[in-house]
mmCIF file of C-alpha atoms and ligand atoms in Angstrom:
data_model
loop_
_atom_site.group_PDB
_atom_site.id
_atom_site.type_symbol
_atom_site.label_atom_id
_atom_site.label_comp_id
_atom_site.label_asym_id
_atom_site.label_seq_id
_atom_site.Cartn_x
_atom_site.Cartn_y
_atom_site.Cartn_z
ATOM 1 C CA UNK M 1 14.002 0.398 13.736
ATOM 2 C CA UNK M 2 13.194 -3.146 13.414
ATOM 3 C CA UNK M 3 13.901 -5.349 10.368
ATOM 4 C CA UNK M 4 12.894 -8.907 10.294
ATOM 5 C CA UNK M 5 15.717 -10.076 8.179
ATOM 6 C CA UNK M 6 17.996 -12.598 9.902
ATOM 7 C CA UNK M 7 21.512 -11.551 9.656
ATOM 8 C CA UNK M 8 22.640 -7.615 9.910
ATOM 9 C CA UNK M 9 23.578 -6.274 6.979
ATOM 10 C CA UNK M 10 27.546 -6.132 7.678
ATOM 11 C CA UNK M 11 27.339 -9.933 7.252
ATOM 12 C CA UNK M 12 25.162 -10.544 5.003
ATOM 13 C CA UNK M 13 26.127 -8.784 1.747
ATOM 14 C CA UNK M 14 23.448 -8.112 -1.056
ATOM 15 C CA UNK M 15 23.226 -10.614 -4.060
ATOM 16 C CA UNK M 16 22.472 -9.637 -7.784
ATOM 17 C CA UNK M 17 19.167 -10.983 -8.244
ATOM 18 C CA UNK M 18 17.608 -9.748 -4.790
ATOM 19 C CA UNK M 19 19.638 -6.241 -5.107
ATOM 20 C CA UNK M 20 16.542 -5.406 -8.038
ATOM 21 C CA UNK M 21 14.594 -2.689 -6.860
ATOM 22 C CA UNK M 22 11.043 -3.836 -5.703
ATOM 23 C CA UNK M 23 8.683 -3.779 -8.561
ATOM 24 C CA UNK M 24 5.554 -3.036 -6.271
ATOM 25 C CA UNK M 25 5.969 -1.632 -2.473
ATOM 26 C CA UNK M 26 2.854 -1.866 -0.668
ATOM 27 C CA UNK M 27 3.001 0.499 2.698
ATOM 28 C CA UNK M 28 1.428 0.855 5.559
ATOM 29 C CA UNK M 29 1.403 4.324 6.683
ATOM 30 C CA UNK M 30 1.167 3.990 10.560
ATOM 31 C CA UNK M 31 1.770 6.486 13.261
ATOM 32 C CA UNK M 32 0.303 9.607 12.248
ATOM 33 C CA UNK M 33 -1.666 9.959 15.278
ATOM 34 C CA UNK M 34 1.491 9.449 17.679
ATOM 35 C CA UNK M 35 3.111 12.112 15.392
ATOM 36 C CA UNK M 36 0.719 14.565 15.973
ATOM 37 C CA UNK M 37 0.141 13.794 19.807
ATOM 38 C CA UNK M 38 3.971 14.304 20.489
ATOM 39 C CA UNK M 39 3.392 17.817 19.246
ATOM 40 C CA UNK M 40 0.304 18.327 21.499
ATOM 41 C CA UNK M 41 -1.730 18.291 18.195
ATOM 42 C CA UNK M 42 -4.906 16.643 17.135
ATOM 43 C CA UNK M 43 -4.780 13.242 15.144
ATOM 44 C CA UNK M 44 -5.727 14.932 12.111
ATOM 45 C CA UNK M 45 -2.472 16.958 12.105
ATOM 46 C CA UNK M 46 -0.804 14.050 12.179
ATOM 47 C CA UNK M 47 -2.974 12.433 8.943
ATOM 48 C CA UNK M 48 -2.626 15.749 7.408
ATOM 49 C CA UNK M 49 1.263 15.329 7.531
ATOM 50 C CA UNK M 50 1.043 11.581 6.558
ATOM 51 C CA UNK M 51 -0.463 12.891 3.130
ATOM 52 C CA UNK M 52 2.435 15.463 2.813
ATOM 53 C CA UNK M 53 4.990 12.674 3.525
ATOM 54 C CA UNK M 54 3.077 10.544 0.535
ATOM 55 C CA UNK M 55 3.413 13.499 -1.733
ATOM 56 C CA UNK M 56 6.583 13.815 -1.080
ATOM 57 C CA UNK M 57 8.116 10.098 -1.405
ATOM 58 C CA UNK M 58 6.182 9.205 -4.549
ATOM 59 C CA UNK M 59 8.674 10.870 -6.995
ATOM 60 C CA UNK M 60 11.554 9.091 -5.179
ATOM 61 C CA UNK M 61 9.847 5.803 -5.247
ATOM 62 C CA UNK M 62 9.327 6.490 -9.088
ATOM 63 C CA UNK M 63 12.930 7.530 -9.955
ATOM 64 C CA UNK M 64 14.328 4.276 -7.830
ATOM 65 C CA UNK M 65 12.075 2.581 -10.583
ATOM 66 C CA UNK M 66 9.379 1.115 -8.128
ATOM 67 C CA UNK M 67 6.586 0.808 -11.038
ATOM 68 C CA UNK M 68 3.677 0.234 -8.025
ATOM 69 C CA UNK M 69 3.197 1.931 -4.920
ATOM 70 C CA UNK M 70 0.070 0.603 -3.020
ATOM 71 C CA UNK M 71 -0.813 2.538 0.542
ATOM 72 C CA UNK M 72 -3.466 1.628 2.917
ATOM 73 C CA UNK M 73 -5.258 4.840 3.613
ATOM 74 C CA UNK M 74 -8.490 3.617 5.221
ATOM 75 C CA UNK M 75 -9.162 0.348 6.453
ATOM 76 C CA UNK M 76 -12.604 -1.400 6.419
ATOM 77 C CA UNK M 77 -12.014 -1.504 10.191
ATOM 78 C CA UNK M 78 -11.089 2.440 10.339
ATOM 79 C CA UNK M 79 -15.325 3.100 10.589
ATOM 80 C CA UNK M 80 -14.887 1.915 14.186
ATOM 81 C CA UNK M 81 -12.550 5.254 14.860
ATOM 82 C CA UNK M 82 -14.266 8.180 16.639
ATOM 83 C CA UNK M 83 -16.935 9.830 14.412
ATOM 84 C CA UNK M 84 -14.605 13.029 14.163
ATOM 85 C CA UNK M 85 -11.988 11.241 13.248
ATOM 86 C CA UNK M 86 -13.621 9.061 10.585
ATOM 87 C CA UNK M 87 -15.098 12.393 8.945
ATOM 88 C CA UNK M 88 -11.732 14.508 9.321
ATOM 89 C CA UNK M 89 -10.138 11.289 7.192
ATOM 90 C CA UNK M 90 -13.222 11.864 4.863
ATOM 91 C CA UNK M 91 -12.417 15.720 4.531
ATOM 92 C CA UNK M 92 -8.788 15.282 4.105
ATOM 93 C CA UNK M 93 -9.183 12.910 1.356
ATOM 94 C CA UNK M 94 -11.350 15.491 -0.553
ATOM 95 C CA UNK M 95 -8.919 18.738 0.294
ATOM 96 C CA UNK M 96 -5.800 16.457 -0.438
ATOM 97 C CA UNK M 97 -7.261 15.888 -4.006
ATOM 98 C CA UNK M 98 -7.785 19.327 -5.233
ATOM 99 C CA UNK M 99 -4.416 20.387 -3.489
ATOM 100 C CA UNK M 100 -2.258 17.667 -4.789
ATOM 101 C CA UNK M 101 -4.324 15.822 -7.915
ATOM 102 C CA UNK M 102 -2.793 18.521 -10.735
ATOM 103 C CA UNK M 103 0.940 17.863 -9.004
ATOM 104 C CA UNK M 104 0.379 14.459 -9.029
ATOM 105 C CA UNK M 105 -1.121 14.201 -12.738
ATOM 106 C CA UNK M 106 1.891 16.559 -14.066
ATOM 107 C CA UNK M 107 4.392 14.207 -12.153
ATOM 108 C CA UNK M 108 3.099 10.696 -14.199
ATOM 109 C CA UNK M 109 1.116 9.426 -11.421
ATOM 110 C CA UNK M 110 -1.403 7.388 -12.555
ATOM 111 C CA UNK M 111 -3.872 6.936 -9.419
ATOM 112 C CA UNK M 112 -6.696 4.000 -8.941
ATOM 113 C CA UNK M 113 -8.524 3.780 -5.709
ATOM 114 C CA UNK M 114 -8.995 0.097 -4.279
ATOM 115 C CA UNK M 115 -11.516 -0.927 -1.842
ATOM 116 C CA UNK M 116 -15.389 -0.928 -1.210
ATOM 117 C CA UNK M 117 -16.710 2.267 -2.730
ATOM 118 C CA UNK M 118 -20.048 1.711 -1.781
ATOM 119 C CA UNK M 119 -20.012 3.105 1.501
ATOM 120 C CA UNK M 120 -18.015 6.528 0.925
ATOM 121 C CA UNK M 121 -20.198 9.442 0.032
ATOM 122 C CA UNK M 122 -20.810 10.104 -3.688
ATOM 123 C CA UNK M 123 -18.693 13.357 -3.451
ATOM 124 C CA UNK M 124 -15.707 11.567 -2.441
ATOM 125 C CA UNK M 125 -16.745 8.831 -5.342
ATOM 126 C CA UNK M 126 -16.826 11.778 -7.767
ATOM 127 C CA UNK M 127 -13.484 12.771 -6.981
ATOM 128 C CA UNK M 128 -12.043 9.411 -6.703
ATOM 129 C CA UNK M 129 -13.522 9.042 -10.165
ATOM 130 C CA UNK M 130 -11.943 12.440 -11.458
ATOM 131 C CA UNK M 131 -8.444 11.589 -10.068
ATOM 132 C CA UNK M 132 -8.593 8.266 -11.999
ATOM 133 C CA UNK M 133 -9.864 9.630 -15.358
ATOM 134 C CA UNK M 134 -7.314 12.330 -15.556
ATOM 135 C CA UNK M 135 -4.482 10.069 -14.904
ATOM 136 C CA UNK M 136 -5.547 7.106 -16.570
ATOM 137 C CA UNK M 137 -2.579 7.749 -19.337
ATOM 138 C CA UNK M 138 0.325 7.952 -16.933
ATOM 139 C CA UNK M 139 2.766 5.485 -16.928
ATOM 140 C CA UNK M 140 5.784 7.035 -14.374
ATOM 141 C CA UNK M 141 4.349 5.278 -11.331
ATOM 142 C CA UNK M 142 1.159 3.798 -10.391
ATOM 143 C CA UNK M 143 0.067 4.950 -7.028
ATOM 144 C CA UNK M 144 -2.862 2.639 -5.558
ATOM 145 C CA UNK M 145 -4.863 4.331 -2.443
ATOM 146 C CA UNK M 146 -6.461 1.697 -0.451
ATOM 147 C CA UNK M 147 -9.666 3.391 1.049
ATOM 148 C CA UNK M 148 -12.471 1.400 2.653
ATOM 149 C CA UNK M 149 -10.191 -1.397 1.858
ATOM 150 C CA UNK M 150 -9.367 -4.912 3.905
ATOM 151 C CA UNK M 151 -7.776 -8.279 2.899
ATOM 152 C CA UNK M 152 -10.805 -10.199 3.704
ATOM 153 C CA UNK M 153 -13.134 -7.853 1.963
ATOM 154 C CA UNK M 154 -11.180 -8.332 -1.299
ATOM 155 C CA UNK M 155 -11.513 -12.134 -0.898
ATOM 156 C CA UNK M 156 -15.077 -12.346 -0.424
ATOM 157 C CA UNK M 157 -15.772 -10.052 -2.967
ATOM 158 C CA UNK M 158 -13.832 -11.762 -5.564
ATOM 159 C CA UNK M 159 -15.368 -15.236 -3.991
ATOM 160 C CA UNK M 160 -18.986 -13.293 -4.448
ATOM 161 C CA UNK M 161 -18.228 -12.804 -7.994
ATOM 162 C CA UNK M 162 -17.667 -16.542 -8.584
ATOM 163 C CA UNK M 163 -20.889 -17.467 -7.338
ATOM 164 C CA UNK M 164 -22.848 -14.901 -9.048
ATOM 165 C CA UNK M 165 -21.420 -15.933 -12.481
ATOM 166 C CA UNK M 166 -22.326 -19.468 -11.504
ATOM 167 C CA UNK M 167 -18.816 -21.072 -11.422
ATOM 168 C CA UNK M 168 -18.397 -24.534 -10.919
ATOM 169 C CA UNK M 169 -16.097 -25.678 -8.310
ATOM 170 C CA UNK M 170 -13.283 -27.063 -10.664
ATOM 171 C CA UNK M 171 -13.109 -23.878 -12.891
ATOM 172 C CA UNK M 172 -12.267 -21.848 -9.706
ATOM 173 C CA UNK M 173 -8.233 -21.460 -9.162
ATOM 174 C CA UNK M 174 -5.788 -19.095 -7.786
ATOM 175 C CA UNK M 175 -5.397 -17.105 -11.343
ATOM 176 C CA UNK M 176 -9.314 -16.714 -11.453
ATOM 177 C CA UNK M 177 -9.817 -15.181 -8.102
ATOM 178 C CA UNK M 178 -6.539 -13.113 -8.582
ATOM 179 C CA UNK M 179 -7.971 -11.682 -11.723
ATOM 180 C CA UNK M 180 -11.040 -10.712 -9.758
ATOM 181 C CA UNK M 181 -9.338 -8.959 -6.647
ATOM 182 C CA UNK M 182 -8.941 -5.617 -6.396
ATOM 183 C CA UNK M 183 -5.638 -5.415 -7.552
ATOM 184 C CA UNK M 184 -5.480 -7.430 -10.035
ATOM 185 C CA UNK M 185 -4.051 -4.816 -12.373
ATOM 186 C CA UNK M 186 -0.753 -5.226 -10.652
ATOM 187 C CA UNK M 187 1.997 -7.866 -9.781
ATOM 188 C CA UNK M 188 1.867 -8.905 -6.479
ATOM 189 C CA UNK M 189 3.652 -6.761 -3.660
ATOM 190 C CA UNK M 190 7.277 -7.710 -3.789
ATOM 191 C CA UNK M 191 8.079 -5.250 -0.517
ATOM 192 C CA UNK M 192 5.750 -4.591 2.226
ATOM 193 C CA UNK M 193 6.302 -1.689 4.648
ATOM 194 C CA UNK M 194 4.793 -0.755 7.899
ATOM 195 C CA UNK M 195 5.709 2.049 9.875
ATOM 196 C CA UNK M 196 4.700 3.057 13.252
ATOM 197 C CA UNK M 197 6.885 0.316 15.118
ATOM 198 C CA UNK M 198 3.562 -2.374 15.050
ATOM 199 C CA UNK M 199 4.647 -5.804 13.209
ATOM 200 C CA UNK M 200 1.080 -7.047 11.420
ATOM 201 C CA UNK M 201 -0.497 -6.606 8.349
ATOM 202 C CA UNK M 202 -3.777 -5.523 9.712
ATOM 203 C CA UNK M 203 -5.949 -6.720 7.003
ATOM 204 C CA UNK M 204 -4.118 -5.235 4.095
ATOM 205 C CA UNK M 205 -3.093 -7.201 0.814
ATOM 206 C CA UNK M 206 -3.717 -10.564 2.513
ATOM 207 C CA UNK M 207 -3.861 -12.678 -0.518
ATOM 208 C CA UNK M 208 -1.231 -10.679 -2.539
ATOM 209 C CA UNK M 209 1.305 -10.752 0.363
ATOM 210 C CA UNK M 210 1.683 -14.231 0.253
ATOM 211 C CA UNK M 211 5.400 -13.777 -0.810
ATOM 212 C CA UNK M 212 6.486 -10.192 -0.174
ATOM 213 C CA UNK M 213 9.387 -9.199 2.254
ATOM 214 C CA UNK M 214 8.100 -7.695 4.976
ATOM 215 C CA UNK M 215 10.140 -4.484 6.514
ATOM 216 C CA UNK M 216 8.987 -2.650 9.876
ATOM 217 C CA UNK M 217 10.067 0.255 11.381
ATOM 218 C CA UNK M 218 9.612 2.648 14.610
ATOM 219 C CA UNK M 219 9.657 5.602 12.154
ATOM 220 C CA UNK M 220 6.182 7.354 12.330
ATOM 221 C CA UNK M 221 4.919 7.802 8.848
ATOM 222 C CA UNK M 222 4.823 11.675 8.266
ATOM 223 C CA UNK M 223 8.667 11.025 9.411
ATOM 224 C CA UNK M 224 9.146 8.565 6.462
ATOM 225 C CA UNK M 225 11.816 9.938 4.017
ATOM 226 C CA UNK M 226 14.586 8.993 2.121
ATOM 227 C CA UNK M 227 16.896 7.466 4.685
ATOM 228 C CA UNK M 228 13.743 5.032 5.485
ATOM 229 C CA UNK M 229 13.448 4.124 2.069
ATOM 230 C CA UNK M 230 17.035 3.692 1.727
ATOM 231 C CA UNK M 231 16.999 1.261 4.861
ATOM 232 C CA UNK M 232 13.800 -0.844 3.636
ATOM 233 C CA UNK M 233 15.406 -0.935 -0.361
ATOM 234 C CA UNK M 234 18.903 -2.544 1.496
ATOM 235 C CA UNK M 235 16.847 -4.987 3.900
ATOM 236 C CA UNK M 236 14.995 -5.707 0.810
ATOM 237 C CA UNK M 237 17.900 -6.412 -1.092
ATOM 238 C CA UNK M 238 19.598 -8.912 1.244
ATOM 239 C CA UNK M 239 16.576 -10.931 1.254
ATOM 240 C CA UNK M 240 16.576 -14.464 -0.539
ATOM 241 C CA UNK M 241 13.404 -15.000 -2.357
ATOM 242 C CA UNK M 242 12.592 -18.444 -2.808
ATOM 243 C CA UNK M 243 8.721 -18.640 -3.166
ATOM 244 C CA UNK M 244 8.624 -21.566 -1.468
ATOM 245 C CA UNK M 245 10.955 -23.493 -3.375
ATOM 246 C CA UNK M 246 14.699 -24.700 -2.694
ATOM 247 C CA UNK M 247 15.852 -22.295 -5.364
ATOM 248 C CA UNK M 248 17.374 -19.309 -4.540
ATOM 249 C CA UNK M 249 16.496 -15.990 -6.437
ATOM 250 C CA UNK M 250 20.224 -15.206 -6.684
ATOM 251 C CA UNK M 251 21.206 -18.608 -8.349
ATOM 252 C CA UNK M 252 20.250 -20.964 -10.898
ATOM 253 C CA UNK M 253 20.945 -23.796 -9.113
ATOM 254 C CA UNK M 254 18.364 -25.801 -7.298
ATOM 255 C CA UNK M 255 19.121 -25.859 -3.441
ATOM 256 C CA UNK M 256 21.527 -22.971 -3.695
HETATM 257 C C1 FPP U 301 -2.628 5.180 10.935
HETATM 258 O O1 FPP U 301 -2.040 5.710 11.347
HETATM 259 C C2 FPP U 301 -3.201 6.030 9.414
HETATM 260 C C3 FPP U 301 -4.485 6.133 9.256
HETATM 261 C C4 FPP U 301 -5.395 5.151 9.615
HETATM 262 C C5 FPP U 301 -4.758 6.617 7.963
HETATM 263 C C6 FPP U 301 -3.626 7.220 6.753
HETATM 264 C C7 FPP U 301 -4.125 7.758 5.905
HETATM 265 C C8 FPP U 301 -3.575 9.120 5.577
HETATM 266 C C9 FPP U 301 -2.141 9.208 5.597
HETATM 267 C C10 FPP U 301 -4.381 9.532 4.837
HETATM 268 C C11 FPP U 301 -4.586 9.265 3.460
HETATM 269 C C12 FPP U 301 -5.088 9.976 2.458
HETATM 270 C C13 FPP U 301 -4.703 10.290 1.010
HETATM 271 C C14 FPP U 301 -5.408 10.833 -0.030
HETATM 272 C C15 FPP U 301 -3.641 9.178 0.285
HETATM 273 P P1 FPP U 301 -2.734 6.249 13.169
HETATM 274 O O2 FPP U 301 -3.902 6.895 13.224
HETATM 275 O O3 FPP U 301 -3.397 4.620 13.387
HETATM 276 O O4 FPP U 301 -1.541 6.393 13.847
HETATM 277 P P2 FPP U 301 -1.155 5.895 15.272
HETATM 278 O O5 FPP U 301 -0.965 4.585 15.516
HETATM 279 O O6 FPP U 301 -0.076 6.968 16.144
HETATM 280 O O7 FPP U 301 -2.492 6.296 16.467
#
């Protein structure tokens, strides 16, 4: 497991403010294919295990006090994967909605889908609409599934709205753009987790992760559980979030 914090846990104790639980956790669920391959199984098997892992951990995130969990399920670039994997993932989503929706709804999970819905099938769009509709009054945790999503697409579509609305250049500011982006309903992610060993953002929430704390782990997504969550939260608690200022998130004194 790799953690980008500069000092090991043993020599850098948590501070009070940073020890707070992240309100919003964003996750790149990487490693499903390798997980399946190591078991001599097709990649689909890994993605299926990935959905099961997600359903397993949602309640624990909620119990820890996380209010928003946003997962990268299908990127704008994933269309370039072999056709059978793409159709497998589309089918898996439909199967997963019918398999788990009642449970998630009963567990108080509010589901939202973020991304470009134009390119997905009508059947899938209807399944998303249904999942959003029947969970819309839930408040325990907000699960956002980024599907056919890309950070660059998100910035682009918000800019297009500005143009379409005839906004003057001086009217366009960060707050306006944020209000038109796919995650406008949520605070920016505090903690960004990527499993599977790669250390990159891969066009996930580019705008929103400007000041997110990054946590990378070798753990393959289907194996993600309590131990990895604890490791991610412990790393987060050791970070000193300054948001570009000199002010430490753990102190009221400038420059400390
Ligand atoms: C990355 O692993 C994972 C994906 C591209 C898909 C993740 C999707 C799911 C877990 C299903 C989501 C569905 C719902 C309903 C939330 P990889 O295939 O790149 O793995 P590898 O790096 O080992 O090849």
